[in-house]
Coordinates of C-alpha atoms in Angstrom, one line a residue:
M1 CA -102.8 -34.2 -200.3
A2 CA -103.1 -37.8 -199.1
W3 CA -100.8 -39.9 -196.9
R4 CA -99.4 -43.4 -196.8
L5 CA -98.1 -44.7 -193.5
R6 CA -95.9 -47.7 -192.9
W7 CA -95.4 -48.8 -189.3
A8 CA -93.1 -51.5 -187.9
T9 CA -91.9 -52.5 -184.5
Q10 CA -88.8 -54.5 -183.6
E11 CA -90.8 -56.7 -181.1
G12 CA -92.8 -59.2 -183.1
E13 CA -92.0 -57.4 -186.4
E14 CA -95.5 -56.0 -186.7
R15 CA -96.0 -54.2 -190.0
Y16 CA -98.9 -52.1 -191.2
A17 CA -99.6 -50.2 -194.4
M18 CA -102.2 -47.5 -194.1
M19 CA -103.4 -44.9 -196.6
G20 CA -105.8 -42.0 -196.0
E21 CA -106.3 -38.3 -196.2
R22 CA -105.8 -37.9 -192.5
V23 CA -103.7 -40.1 -190.3
S24 CA -103.9 -39.8 -186.5
L25 CA -101.3 -41.1 -184.1
W26 CA -100.8 -41.0 -180.3
T27 CA -97.8 -39.8 -178.5
D28 CA -96.8 -39.1 -174.9
A29 CA -94.5 -36.4 -173.5
S30 CA -91.4 -38.6 -174.2
G31 CA -92.3 -38.8 -177.8
E32 CA -93.3 -42.5 -177.8
L33 CA -95.7 -43.4 -180.5
S34 CA -98.8 -45.6 -180.8
L35 CA -101.4 -46.4 -183.4
T36 CA -104.1 -46.4 -180.7
R37 CA -104.5 -44.3 -177.6
P38 CA -103.2 -46.7 -174.9
A39 CA -103.7 -44.7 -171.7
E40 CA -104.9 -41.4 -170.3
G41 CA -102.5 -38.5 -170.7
W42 CA -101.5 -39.4 -174.2
E43 CA -102.1 -36.8 -176.8
W44 CA -102.1 -36.8 -180.6
A45 CA -100.1 -36.2 -183.7
A46 CA -101.8 -35.9 -187.0
L47 CA -101.2 -35.5 -190.7
L48 CA -103.6 -33.2 -192.5
D49 CA -104.0 -30.7 -195.3
D50 CA -106.1 -27.6 -194.8
A51 CA -106.5 -24.4 -196.8
E52 CA -104.8 -22.2 -194.2
H53 CA -101.6 -24.0 -193.5
G54 CA -101.3 -26.5 -196.4
P55 CA -100.0 -30.0 -196.0
Q56 CA -98.5 -30.4 -192.5
L57 CA -97.5 -32.7 -189.7
L58 CA -98.9 -31.6 -186.3
W59 CA -97.0 -33.0 -183.3
R60 CA -98.0 -32.0 -179.8
H61 CA -94.8 -33.4 -178.3
E62 CA -91.9 -33.1 -180.7
P63 CA -90.0 -36.5 -180.5
E64 CA -86.4 -37.2 -181.0
G65 CA -85.1 -39.2 -183.9
V66 CA -87.4 -37.6 -186.6
R67 CA -85.9 -36.7 -189.9
Q68 CA -87.5 -35.4 -193.1
E69 CA -86.4 -36.7 -196.6
R70 CA -87.1 -35.0 -199.9
Q71 CA -86.0 -36.5 -203.2
G72 CA -83.7 -38.9 -201.5
E73 CA -81.9 -36.3 -199.4
D74 CA -82.2 -35.4 -195.8
I75 CA -83.5 -31.8 -195.3
T76 CA -83.9 -29.6 -192.4
P77 CA -87.6 -29.6 -191.4
E78 CA -89.3 -26.4 -192.5
R79 CA -91.0 -25.8 -189.2
V80 CA -93.9 -23.4 -189.1
P81 CA -94.1 -21.3 -185.9
R82 CA -96.7 -22.2 -183.4
D83 CA -100.0 -20.4 -183.5
D84 CA -101.5 -18.7 -180.5
D85 CA -104.5 -20.9 -180.4
E86 CA -105.6 -23.8 -178.2
L87 CA -103.8 -26.4 -180.4
Q88 CA -100.3 -25.3 -179.5
A89 CA -98.8 -28.0 -181.8
M90 CA -95.5 -28.0 -183.7
R91 CA -96.3 -27.7 -187.4
W92 CA -94.0 -29.2 -190.0
A93 CA -94.6 -28.1 -193.6
L94 CA -94.6 -30.9 -196.1
R95 CA -94.6 -31.3 -199.9
A96 CA -95.7 -34.1 -202.1
G97 CA -93.1 -36.8 -202.2
D98 CA -91.6 -36.0 -198.7
R99 CA -90.9 -38.8 -196.3
V100 CA -91.0 -38.3 -192.5
L101 CA -89.0 -41.1 -190.8
F102 CA -89.1 -41.8 -187.1
E103 CA -86.8 -44.5 -185.7
A104 CA -86.7 -44.7 -181.9
Q105 CA -87.9 -46.8 -179.0
G106 CA -88.3 -49.9 -181.1
V107 CA -90.6 -48.3 -183.6
R108 CA -90.0 -47.4 -187.3
L109 CA -92.5 -45.0 -188.7
E110 CA -92.5 -43.9 -192.3
I111 CA -95.0 -41.3 -193.6
V112 CA -95.1 -40.6 -197.4
A113 CA -96.9 -37.5 -198.6
T114 CA -98.6 -38.2 -201.9
S115 CA -100.4 -35.9 -204.2
F116 CA -103.3 -37.3 -206.3
G117 CA -103.8 -34.1 -208.3
G118 CA -100.9 -34.5 -210.7
Q119 CA -100.8 -36.0 -214.2
R120 CA -99.7 -39.3 -212.9
E121 CA -102.7 -39.8 -210.6
L122 CA -104.1 -43.0 -212.2
E123 CA -102.8 -45.1 -215.0
R124 CA -105.3 -47.7 -216.3
V125 CA -104.5 -51.0 -217.9
P126 CA -107.5 -52.5 -219.8
L127 CA -107.2 -56.2 -219.0
A128 CA -109.9 -57.1 -221.5
E129 CA -107.6 -56.1 -224.3
E130 CA -104.7 -58.3 -223.2
V131 CA -104.0 -61.6 -224.7
T132 CA -105.8 -64.7 -223.4
A133 CA -104.0 -66.4 -220.6
S134 CA -101.3 -68.8 -221.7
A135 CA -101.2 -72.5 -220.9
E136 CA -98.5 -71.7 -218.3
A137 CA -100.9 -69.2 -216.6
S138 CA -103.8 -71.7 -216.8
L139 CA -101.7 -74.4 -215.0
A140 CA -100.6 -71.9 -212.4
S141 CA -104.3 -71.0 -211.8
L142 CA -105.2 -74.6 -211.5
A143 CA -102.5 -75.1 -208.9
L144 CA -103.9 -72.2 -206.9
H145 CA -107.3 -73.8 -207.1
R146 CA -105.9 -76.9 -205.5
G147 CA -104.2 -74.8 -202.8
L148 CA -107.6 -73.3 -202.0
N149 CA -108.9 -76.8 -201.4
R150 CA -106.2 -77.3 -198.8
D151 CA -107.7 -74.3 -196.8
E152 CA -104.9 -71.9 -197.6
G153 CA -107.6 -69.3 -198.3
W154 CA -106.9 -65.6 -198.8
K155 CA -103.6 -65.8 -196.8
G156 CA -102.1 -68.2 -199.3
L157 CA -103.5 -66.5 -202.3
L158 CA -102.2 -63.1 -201.3
A159 CA -98.8 -64.5 -200.4
R160 CA -98.6 -66.1 -203.8
L161 CA -99.7 -62.8 -205.5
E162 CA -96.8 -61.0 -203.8
Q163 CA -94.4 -63.7 -205.1
V164 CA -95.8 -63.6 -208.7
L165 CA -95.7 -59.7 -208.8
Q166 CA -92.0 -59.9 -208.0
E167 CA -91.3 -62.9 -210.3
Q168 CA -92.9 -61.1 -213.2
G169 CA -90.7 -58.1 -212.6
I170 CA -93.6 -55.7 -211.8
F171 CA -92.5 -54.8 -208.2
R172 CA -89.0 -54.8 -206.8
E173 CA -90.5 -55.3 -203.4
V174 CA -94.1 -55.7 -202.3
E175 CA -94.6 -54.0 -198.9
A176 CA -98.3 -54.8 -198.4
S177 CA -101.1 -56.6 -200.1
A178 CA -104.8 -57.0 -199.5
T179 CA -108.1 -58.2 -201.0
I180 CA -110.9 -55.7 -201.3
L181 CA -114.3 -57.5 -201.4
W182 CA -116.9 -55.4 -203.2
A183 CA -119.9 -54.8 -201.0
G184 CA -122.3 -53.4 -203.6
N185 CA -123.2 -50.2 -205.3
D186 CA -124.6 -48.4 -202.2
A187 CA -121.9 -49.6 -199.8
F188 CA -119.5 -47.0 -198.5
Y189 CA -117.2 -49.5 -196.8
H190 CA -115.9 -52.7 -198.4
E191 CA -114.5 -55.7 -196.6
V192 CA -110.7 -55.7 -196.6
I193 CA -108.6 -58.8 -195.9
W194 CA -104.9 -57.9 -195.4
C195 CA -101.9 -60.1 -195.8
G196 CA -98.7 -58.0 -195.9
R197 CA -96.2 -59.6 -193.5
C198 CA -98.9 -60.6 -190.9
E199 CA -98.9 -64.3 -189.9
E200 CA -102.7 -64.4 -190.2
A201 CA -104.9 -62.7 -192.8
E202 CA -107.8 -61.2 -190.8
A203 CA -110.9 -59.5 -192.2
S204 CA -110.9 -55.9 -191.2
R205 CA -114.0 -54.0 -190.5
P206 CA -114.6 -50.2 -190.5
G207 CA -112.7 -48.6 -187.6
G208 CA -109.8 -51.1 -187.7
Q209 CA -106.3 -49.9 -187.8
E210 CA -105.6 -51.1 -191.3
S211 CA -109.1 -51.2 -192.9
A212 CA -110.5 -47.7 -192.6
P213 CA -108.6 -45.8 -195.3
L214 CA -108.5 -48.6 -197.9
S215 CA -112.0 -50.0 -197.2
S216 CA -113.6 -46.7 -198.2
L217 CA -111.2 -45.9 -201.1
L218 CA -113.5 -47.2 -203.8
A219 CA -116.4 -45.2 -202.4
R220 CA -114.3 -42.0 -202.0
D221 CA -112.7 -42.1 -205.5
P222 CA -115.3 -42.4 -208.2
E223 CA -112.7 -42.5 -211.0
L224 CA -110.9 -45.5 -209.3
R225 CA -114.2 -47.2 -208.6
H226 CA -115.3 -46.9 -212.3
A227 CA -112.0 -48.1 -213.6
V228 CA -111.7 -51.1 -211.3
I229 CA -115.2 -52.2 -210.6
E230 CA -117.2 -51.1 -213.6
A231 CA -114.6 -51.3 -216.4
G232 CA -112.6 -54.1 -215.0
D233 CA -109.2 -52.4 -215.6
A234 CA -106.1 -52.8 -213.6
V235 CA -105.1 -49.4 -212.1
W236 CA -101.8 -48.0 -211.0
R237 CA -101.5 -45.1 -208.5
L238 CA -98.0 -43.8 -209.0
H239 CA -96.3 -41.6 -206.5
Q240 CA -93.1 -39.7 -206.4
G241 CA -90.0 -41.9 -206.8
E242 CA -90.6 -45.7 -207.1
D243 CA -93.6 -46.0 -204.8
A244 CA -96.7 -47.3 -206.5
E245 CA -100.0 -48.9 -205.7
L246 CA -101.7 -51.5 -207.9
F247 CA -105.4 -52.6 -208.1
I248 CA -106.2 -55.7 -210.1
P249 CA -109.9 -56.6 -210.3
F250 CA -111.4 -60.1 -210.3
G251 CA -114.9 -61.3 -210.9
N252 CA -117.2 -64.1 -211.9
G253 CA -117.9 -63.6 -215.5
H254 CA -119.2 -60.1 -216.1
Q255 CA -119.9 -59.5 -212.4
A256 CA -117.2 -57.8 -210.3
C257 CA -116.4 -59.4 -207.0
G258 CA -113.5 -57.3 -205.8
A259 CA -109.9 -56.3 -206.4
F260 CA -106.4 -57.2 -205.3
F261 CA -104.4 -54.3 -203.8
A262 CA -100.6 -54.3 -203.6
S263 CA -98.2 -51.5 -202.7
G264 CA -94.4 -51.3 -202.9
R265 CA -91.5 -50.2 -205.0
L266 CA -92.2 -50.3 -208.8
A267 CA -89.6 -51.9 -211.1
G268 CA -89.2 -49.7 -214.2
E269 CA -92.1 -47.8 -215.7
A270 CA -95.7 -48.9 -215.2
S271 CA -96.3 -49.0 -219.0
E272 CA -93.7 -51.7 -219.4
H273 CA -95.8 -54.2 -217.4
R274 CA -99.0 -54.4 -219.4
E275 CA -98.5 -57.9 -220.6
A276 CA -97.2 -59.1 -217.2
L277 CA -100.4 -57.7 -215.6
G278 CA -102.5 -59.7 -218.1
R279 CA -100.7 -62.9 -217.1
V280 CA -101.2 -62.1 -213.4
H281 CA -104.9 -61.5 -214.0
G282 CA -105.1 -64.8 -215.9
I283 CA -103.5 -66.7 -213.0
F284 CA -105.5 -65.1 -210.1
D285 CA -108.9 -64.2 -211.5
S286 CA -110.5 -67.6 -211.3
P287 CA -109.1 -68.7 -207.9
A288 CA -110.0 -65.4 -206.4
S289 CA -113.6 -65.6 -207.7
A290 CA -114.0 -69.1 -206.3
L291 CA -112.6 -68.0 -203.0
C292 CA -114.9 -65.0 -203.0
E293 CA -117.9 -67.3 -203.5
R294 CA -116.7 -69.5 -200.7
H295 CA -116.3 -66.5 -198.5
R296 CA -119.8 -65.4 -199.3
L297 CA -121.2 -68.8 -198.5
E298 CA -119.3 -68.9 -195.2
R299 CA -120.7 -65.5 -194.3
Q300 CA -124.2 -66.7 -195.1
L301 CA -123.7 -69.8 -192.9
A302 CA -122.4 -67.6 -190.1
E303 CA -125.5 -65.3 -190.5
A304 CA -127.8 -68.4 -190.4
I305 CA -126.1 -69.7 -187.3
E306 CA -126.5 -66.3 -185.7
E307 CA -130.2 -66.2 -186.7
N308 CA -130.7 -69.7 -185.3
R309 CA -129.0 -68.5 -182.1
Y310 CA -131.3 -65.5 -181.9
F311 CA -134.5 -67.6 -182.3
R312 CA -133.2 -70.1 -179.7
E313 CA -132.6 -67.2 -177.3
R314 CA -136.1 -65.9 -178.0
E315 CA -137.5 -69.3 -177.3
R316 CA -135.7 -69.3 -174.0
R317 CA -137.2 -66.0 -173.1
H318 CA -140.6 -67.4 -174.1
Y319 CA -140.2 -70.1 -171.4
L320 CA -138.9 -67.6 -168.9
F321 CA -141.4 -64.8 -169.2
K322 CA -144.6 -66.2 -170.6
D323 CA -145.3 -69.7 -169.4
L324 CA -144.0 -69.4 -165.8
V325 CA -146.6 -67.7 -163.6
C326 CA -145.0 -66.7 -160.3
E327 CA -147.4 -64.4 -158.5
S328 CA -147.4 -66.5 -155.3
A329 CA -144.5 -66.6 -152.9
A330 CA -144.5 -70.4 -153.1
M331 CA -144.1 -70.3 -156.9
R332 CA -141.5 -67.5 -156.8
Q333 CA -139.4 -69.7 -154.6
V334 CA -139.6 -72.6 -157.1
Y335 CA -138.7 -70.1 -159.9
E336 CA -135.6 -69.0 -157.9
E337 CA -134.5 -72.6 -157.5
V338 CA -135.0 -73.3 -161.2
H339 CA -133.0 -70.2 -162.1
A340 CA -130.2 -71.3 -159.7
R341 CA -129.9 -74.7 -161.4
V342 CA -130.1 -73.8 -165.1
D343 CA -126.4 -73.5 -165.6
D344 CA -125.3 -76.8 -164.0
C345 CA -125.8 -80.3 -165.4
D346 CA -126.7 -82.2 -162.2
P347 CA -129.8 -84.4 -162.2
V348 CA -133.0 -82.9 -160.9
L349 CA -136.0 -84.7 -159.3
M350 CA -139.3 -82.8 -159.2
T351 CA -141.8 -84.0 -156.8
G352 CA -145.4 -82.9 -156.4
E353 CA -149.0 -83.8 -157.2
A354 CA -150.0 -84.8 -160.7
G355 CA -150.9 -81.8 -162.9
T356 CA -148.8 -79.2 -161.1
G357 CA -146.7 -78.3 -164.1
K358 CA -143.6 -80.4 -163.6
E359 CA -143.1 -80.9 -167.3
L360 CA -143.2 -77.1 -167.9
L361 CA -140.5 -76.6 -165.3
A362 CA -138.4 -79.4 -167.0
R363 CA -138.7 -77.5 -170.3
A364 CA -137.7 -74.3 -168.6
L365 CA -134.6 -76.0 -167.1
H366 CA -133.6 -77.2 -170.5
H367 CA -134.3 -74.1 -172.5
L368 CA -132.8 -71.7 -170.0
G369 CA -129.7 -73.7 -169.4
G370 CA -126.5 -74.5 -171.3
R371 CA -128.0 -77.5 -173.1
Q372 CA -130.7 -75.7 -175.0
G373 CA -128.8 -76.6 -178.2
G374 CA -129.5 -80.3 -177.8
M375 CA -132.8 -82.1 -177.7
L376 CA -135.3 -82.4 -174.8
I377 CA -136.9 -85.8 -174.9
R378 CA -139.8 -86.7 -172.5
L379 CA -140.8 -90.2 -171.6
N380 CA -143.6 -91.1 -169.4
C381 CA -142.4 -94.3 -167.8
A382 CA -145.9 -95.5 -166.9
E383 CA -147.0 -95.4 -170.6
V384 CA -144.3 -97.7 -172.0
P385 CA -144.7 -101.5 -171.7
R386 CA -142.1 -103.0 -169.4
E387 CA -140.6 -105.2 -172.2
L388 CA -139.9 -102.1 -174.3
V389 CA -138.6 -99.7 -171.7
D390 CA -135.1 -101.0 -172.1
I391 CA -135.1 -100.4 -175.9
E392 CA -136.8 -97.0 -175.6
L393 CA -134.1 -95.7 -173.1
F394 CA -130.9 -97.3 -174.4
G395 CA -131.6 -98.4 -178.0
C396 CA -130.7 -101.7 -179.6
V397 CA -128.8 -103.4 -182.4
A398 CA -130.4 -105.2 -185.3
S399 CA -131.3 -108.6 -183.9
E400 CA -133.9 -111.3 -184.7
L401 CA -134.0 -112.3 -181.0
I402 CA -135.6 -109.0 -180.0
G403 CA -137.4 -108.4 -183.3
A404 CA -135.3 -105.4 -184.3
V405 CA -134.8 -105.2 -188.1
A406 CA -132.5 -102.2 -187.9
P407 CA -130.3 -100.6 -185.2
R408 CA -132.1 -98.1 -183.1
E409 CA -131.0 -95.2 -180.9
G410 CA -132.5 -94.8 -177.4
I411 CA -133.6 -91.5 -176.0
F412 CA -130.4 -91.1 -174.0
E413 CA -128.4 -91.3 -177.2
L414 CA -130.8 -89.1 -179.1
A415 CA -130.6 -86.5 -176.4
R416 CA -126.8 -86.3 -176.4
D417 CA -125.8 -82.8 -175.3
G418 CA -129.4 -82.3 -174.3
T419 CA -131.9 -83.3 -171.6
V420 CA -133.9 -86.5 -170.9
F421 CA -137.1 -86.0 -168.8
L422 CA -138.4 -89.2 -167.2
D423 CA -141.9 -88.6 -165.9
E424 CA -143.0 -91.0 -163.1
I425 CA -139.5 -92.5 -162.8
D426 CA -140.7 -94.7 -159.9
R427 CA -142.5 -96.8 -162.4
L428 CA -139.2 -98.2 -163.8
S429 CA -138.1 -101.6 -162.6
P430 CA -135.0 -101.7 -160.2
L431 CA -133.0 -103.2 -163.1
I432 CA -133.7 -100.3 -165.4
Q433 CA -133.1 -97.8 -162.6
G434 CA -129.6 -99.3 -162.1
K435 CA -128.9 -98.8 -165.8
V436 CA -130.1 -95.2 -165.7
V437 CA -127.7 -94.6 -162.8
R438 CA -124.8 -96.0 -164.7
V439 CA -125.6 -93.9 -167.8
I440 CA -125.7 -90.7 -165.8
R441 CA -122.6 -91.4 -163.6
E442 CA -120.4 -92.8 -166.3
G443 CA -121.6 -90.7 -169.3
E444 CA -121.9 -93.9 -171.4
V445 CA -124.8 -95.7 -172.9
R446 CA -124.8 -99.2 -174.3
R447 CA -127.4 -100.4 -176.8
I448 CA -129.1 -103.7 -176.1
G449 CA -127.1 -106.5 -177.7
E450 CA -124.0 -104.3 -178.2
G451 CA -120.7 -104.8 -176.3
V452 CA -119.3 -101.3 -176.8
G453 CA -120.6 -98.2 -175.0
R454 CA -121.1 -94.8 -176.6
R455 CA -120.0 -91.5 -174.9
I456 CA -122.9 -89.1 -174.2
E457 CA -123.4 -85.9 -172.1
T458 CA -127.0 -85.9 -171.1
R459 CA -128.8 -84.2 -168.2
L460 CA -131.4 -86.2 -166.4
I461 CA -134.6 -84.6 -165.1
A462 CA -137.1 -86.9 -163.4
S463 CA -140.4 -86.5 -161.7
T464 CA -142.7 -88.4 -159.4
H465 CA -146.0 -87.5 -157.6
H466 CA -145.3 -89.9 -154.7
D467 CA -143.4 -89.3 -151.5
L468 CA -139.7 -89.8 -152.1
Q469 CA -138.8 -91.1 -148.7
A470 CA -141.7 -93.6 -148.8
L471 CA -140.6 -94.9 -152.2
R472 CA -137.1 -95.5 -150.8
E473 CA -138.3 -97.3 -147.7
Q474 CA -140.7 -99.5 -149.7
G475 CA -137.8 -100.5 -152.1
V476 CA -139.6 -99.0 -155.1
L477 CA -136.8 -96.6 -155.6
R478 CA -133.2 -98.0 -155.6
E479 CA -130.8 -96.6 -153.1
D480 CA -128.2 -95.6 -155.7
L481 CA -130.9 -93.8 -157.7
Y482 CA -132.1 -92.1 -154.6
Q483 CA -128.6 -90.9 -153.8
L484 CA -128.2 -89.6 -157.3
L485 CA -131.4 -87.6 -157.3
A486 CA -131.8 -86.6 -153.6
P487 CA -129.4 -83.5 -153.9
G488 CA -131.5 -82.0 -156.7
V489 CA -135.0 -82.4 -155.3
L490 CA -137.4 -79.6 -156.4
E491 CA -140.8 -79.6 -154.7
V492 CA -143.6 -78.2 -156.9
P493 CA -146.5 -76.8 -154.8
A494 CA -150.1 -77.8 -155.5
L495 CA -152.4 -75.2 -157.0
R496 CA -154.3 -74.8 -153.7
E497 CA -151.0 -73.8 -152.1
R498 CA -150.5 -71.0 -154.6
R499 CA -153.9 -69.4 -154.9
E500 CA -152.5 -66.1 -156.1
D501 CA -151.6 -67.8 -159.4
I502 CA -155.1 -69.2 -160.1
L503 CA -156.6 -66.1 -161.8
P504 CA -153.4 -65.2 -163.8
L505 CA -153.3 -68.8 -165.1
A506 CA -157.1 -68.7 -165.8
R507 CA -156.6 -65.5 -167.9
I508 CA -153.8 -67.1 -169.9
F509 CA -155.9 -70.2 -170.6
L510 CA -158.9 -68.0 -171.4
A511 CA -157.0 -66.1 -174.1
K512 CA -155.5 -69.3 -175.5
F513 CA -158.8 -71.2 -175.9
A514 CA -160.8 -68.1 -177.0
H515 CA -158.4 -67.7 -179.9
R516 CA -158.4 -71.5 -180.6
H517 CA -162.2 -71.8 -180.7
S518 CA -163.0 -68.3 -182.1
A519 CA -165.0 -67.5 -179.0
A520 CA -166.1 -64.0 -177.8
C521 CA -164.9 -64.6 -174.2
R522 CA -162.6 -61.9 -172.9
S523 CA -162.6 -61.9 -169.1
V524 CA -163.6 -63.8 -166.0
G525 CA -166.5 -62.4 -164.0
P526 CA -166.1 -61.5 -160.3
E527 CA -168.5 -64.2 -159.1
L528 CA -166.6 -66.9 -161.0
A529 CA -163.3 -65.5 -160.0
E530 CA -164.2 -65.7 -156.3
W531 CA -165.4 -69.3 -156.7
M532 CA -162.2 -70.3 -158.5
E533 CA -160.0 -68.9 -155.7
R534 CA -162.0 -70.9 -153.1
Y535 CA -162.1 -74.2 -155.0
G536 CA -159.5 -76.9 -154.0
W537 CA -158.5 -77.9 -157.5
P538 CA -157.5 -81.5 -156.8
G539 CA -156.3 -81.9 -160.4
N540 CA -154.1 -78.8 -160.1
V541 CA -153.2 -76.7 -163.1
R542 CA -154.2 -79.5 -165.5
Q543 CA -157.7 -79.4 -164.1
L544 CA -157.9 -75.6 -164.3
Q545 CA -156.8 -75.7 -167.9
S546 CA -159.5 -78.3 -168.8
F547 CA -162.1 -76.3 -166.9
M548 CA -161.3 -73.1 -168.8
E549 CA -161.6 -74.8 -172.1
S550 CA -164.9 -76.2 -171.2
A551 CA -166.1 -72.8 -170.0
V552 CA -165.1 -71.2 -173.3
L553 CA -166.9 -73.8 -175.3
M554 CA -170.0 -73.5 -173.0
A555 CA -170.2 -69.7 -173.2
R556 CA -168.4 -68.9 -176.4
E557 CA -170.8 -66.1 -177.3
E558 CA -170.5 -64.4 -173.9
E559 CA -167.7 -61.8 -173.4
V560 CA -167.6 -62.4 -169.6
L561 CA -167.5 -65.9 -168.1
D562 CA -169.9 -66.1 -165.2
G563 CA -173.4 -67.5 -164.3
Q564 CA -173.9 -70.7 -166.1
V565 CA -170.2 -71.5 -166.1
L566 CA -170.2 -71.1 -162.3
R567 CA -173.1 -73.5 -162.0
A568 CA -171.3 -76.0 -164.2
G569 CA -168.2 -75.5 -162.0
E570 CA -170.1 -76.2 -158.9
R571 CA -171.1 -79.6 -160.3
T572 CA -167.5 -80.5 -161.0

C-alpha cells in the first residue's frame, strides 16, 4: 500500500502534494496538524502498512473533524482497538481507494490510499510510436523556447504544462506538477523542481517536505524507471476513481534528461489520450531539454564559484597560519591588532624599520578581510618617477599631451573592491597626497585629463619607516593625510625586539631555500643558533632571509648549518 497526501491551509493557500509508502505528520493534544515537528510536546500520526495490522492510520491524539470516504460515500471509521504496547495509538483500518479527510483549524488534509499491486498499476504509452509533432505543436514549442529566454524557467514551463494537459482534455484538473531531473544510473535521489500552486518553483533536495517521496520514486520502482528513463515511454499510474499520475519523459536525442510529473483528476480513460500525449511530448520535449542543459550549466557555474571560494579561503588560511610567525609577545600583539582590523575598511598606516615585514602584514589584512575577492596592488612610491606617479595611481585618458595612446586605469581603479598598498607613502609629493586623501574620503577616482569621476570602494594600506610625527612637523606628510592615517597606525617591531621569532623564521627560510636549491641542509646547529639570537639584525627579517639563503648555498652538502656559516656570519 502506498499513500498520496494533499495538504492545504487557508492562510496563504499553501498546497503540497506528497506521495510515499509511509507518511508522517505531527499533532498535539488538541489535534492540530503540522508537516514538521514545530515544538516539544508534539507527537506523531503516521500512515503505514505492516504485515500484522495491514494498511492503517495511526493517530496518537484523535482529532475532531476527521471523516473517512470509500467509493464516494462517507463511512464510519473501522477502528481497530488499541494494543497494549508502548505505542498506545488509535488505529484506523484502511482499504485501497479510501480517502481520509481532515478539515479543521484552517487546514485541509486529504490522504488517499493507493494500491500499486493491481492490474492497473502502470499503463505505458510508447511515445516513439506516435505521429511526429504537427506544425501547430512545433510553433507552440518555439513559443516556449522564447519564453525560456525571458527567464521564465521551470516555473513557466510547468505552469504551461498544466494548462496544456487540461486544454488537451487529458486532465480535468491538475493538482500538482513537477520536473524530475535524472541524476544518473547510480543515483538514489533525483532533483525535483515543484510547481503546483506555489508562487515560486524551488529545487527540492532529499529530506524536503515535497521532494523525498517523489525524488526517490524512479530508484524505488524499477519498472517505472525502465519505462520512463530507458524506454522513453509516457507512464500512467491509475488509482481508484479518477485520480491519476502521469510521467512524460524528455531528453536530448537518445539521452534521457528527466521527466515531467503531473497528478490530478483524469478525464475519461487513459487509453483515449495516446495521441494527445504525443502532441504534449512534441511541444515540451525540446524546451525542457534546453532548460535542463541550462540548469546543468548553472549548477556547474555554482560549483565553480564554490570551488573558487574554497581556494580563496584556503589562501586566507595560508596567510594566517603559515607566514605570520608570532612566537614573541611583541609580534602576538601585532597579530591581535591585525586580526581586529581585518573586517573594517578603514585606512591603515604601518610604521617600522625597513625589512620588518610590513608588506606581509598588508597581504594578511587583505586576504583575511572582507575585500579578499578584489585585487591587492602594491606600489613602492620611491620607485616610480615623480612625473609618472599621478598616472600610476589615478590613470589617464588617451592624450597626445601626456603621451598616452590609449586610456589607462590607475591602481586605485584596478583595485576597486580591493586593497591598495602604498609603500613609503611619505615619498609622494604634497599634491599627490591630497589627491589620495580625496579618493579615499569621497570614494571617487578621476583619471588625468578626464572631467568625470568614477566610483570605487578601495581600502588604503600605507607604510613608512620614518617617524610619523617628525614627518608631520617637517611638512613632508600633509596634515589631512596624517589625520586620515593616524587612527589606524600599526607599529611593526624590529627583529631585535622579537628575538623569540628569529629561530622559527630561520627554520622556515631554511626549508624554503633548501628545497629551492636542492640542498641537504635540514637544521640550524646550536652554535649558529646562539649567534643568530645575539646578533642585532639591522636589516631585520629581510636580512635574515638573505643570510639563510647564502648559508644554504655555502653549505649545501651539510645537513646542519654551523661552523663555516658562523664564520661567514661574523664577517657580515
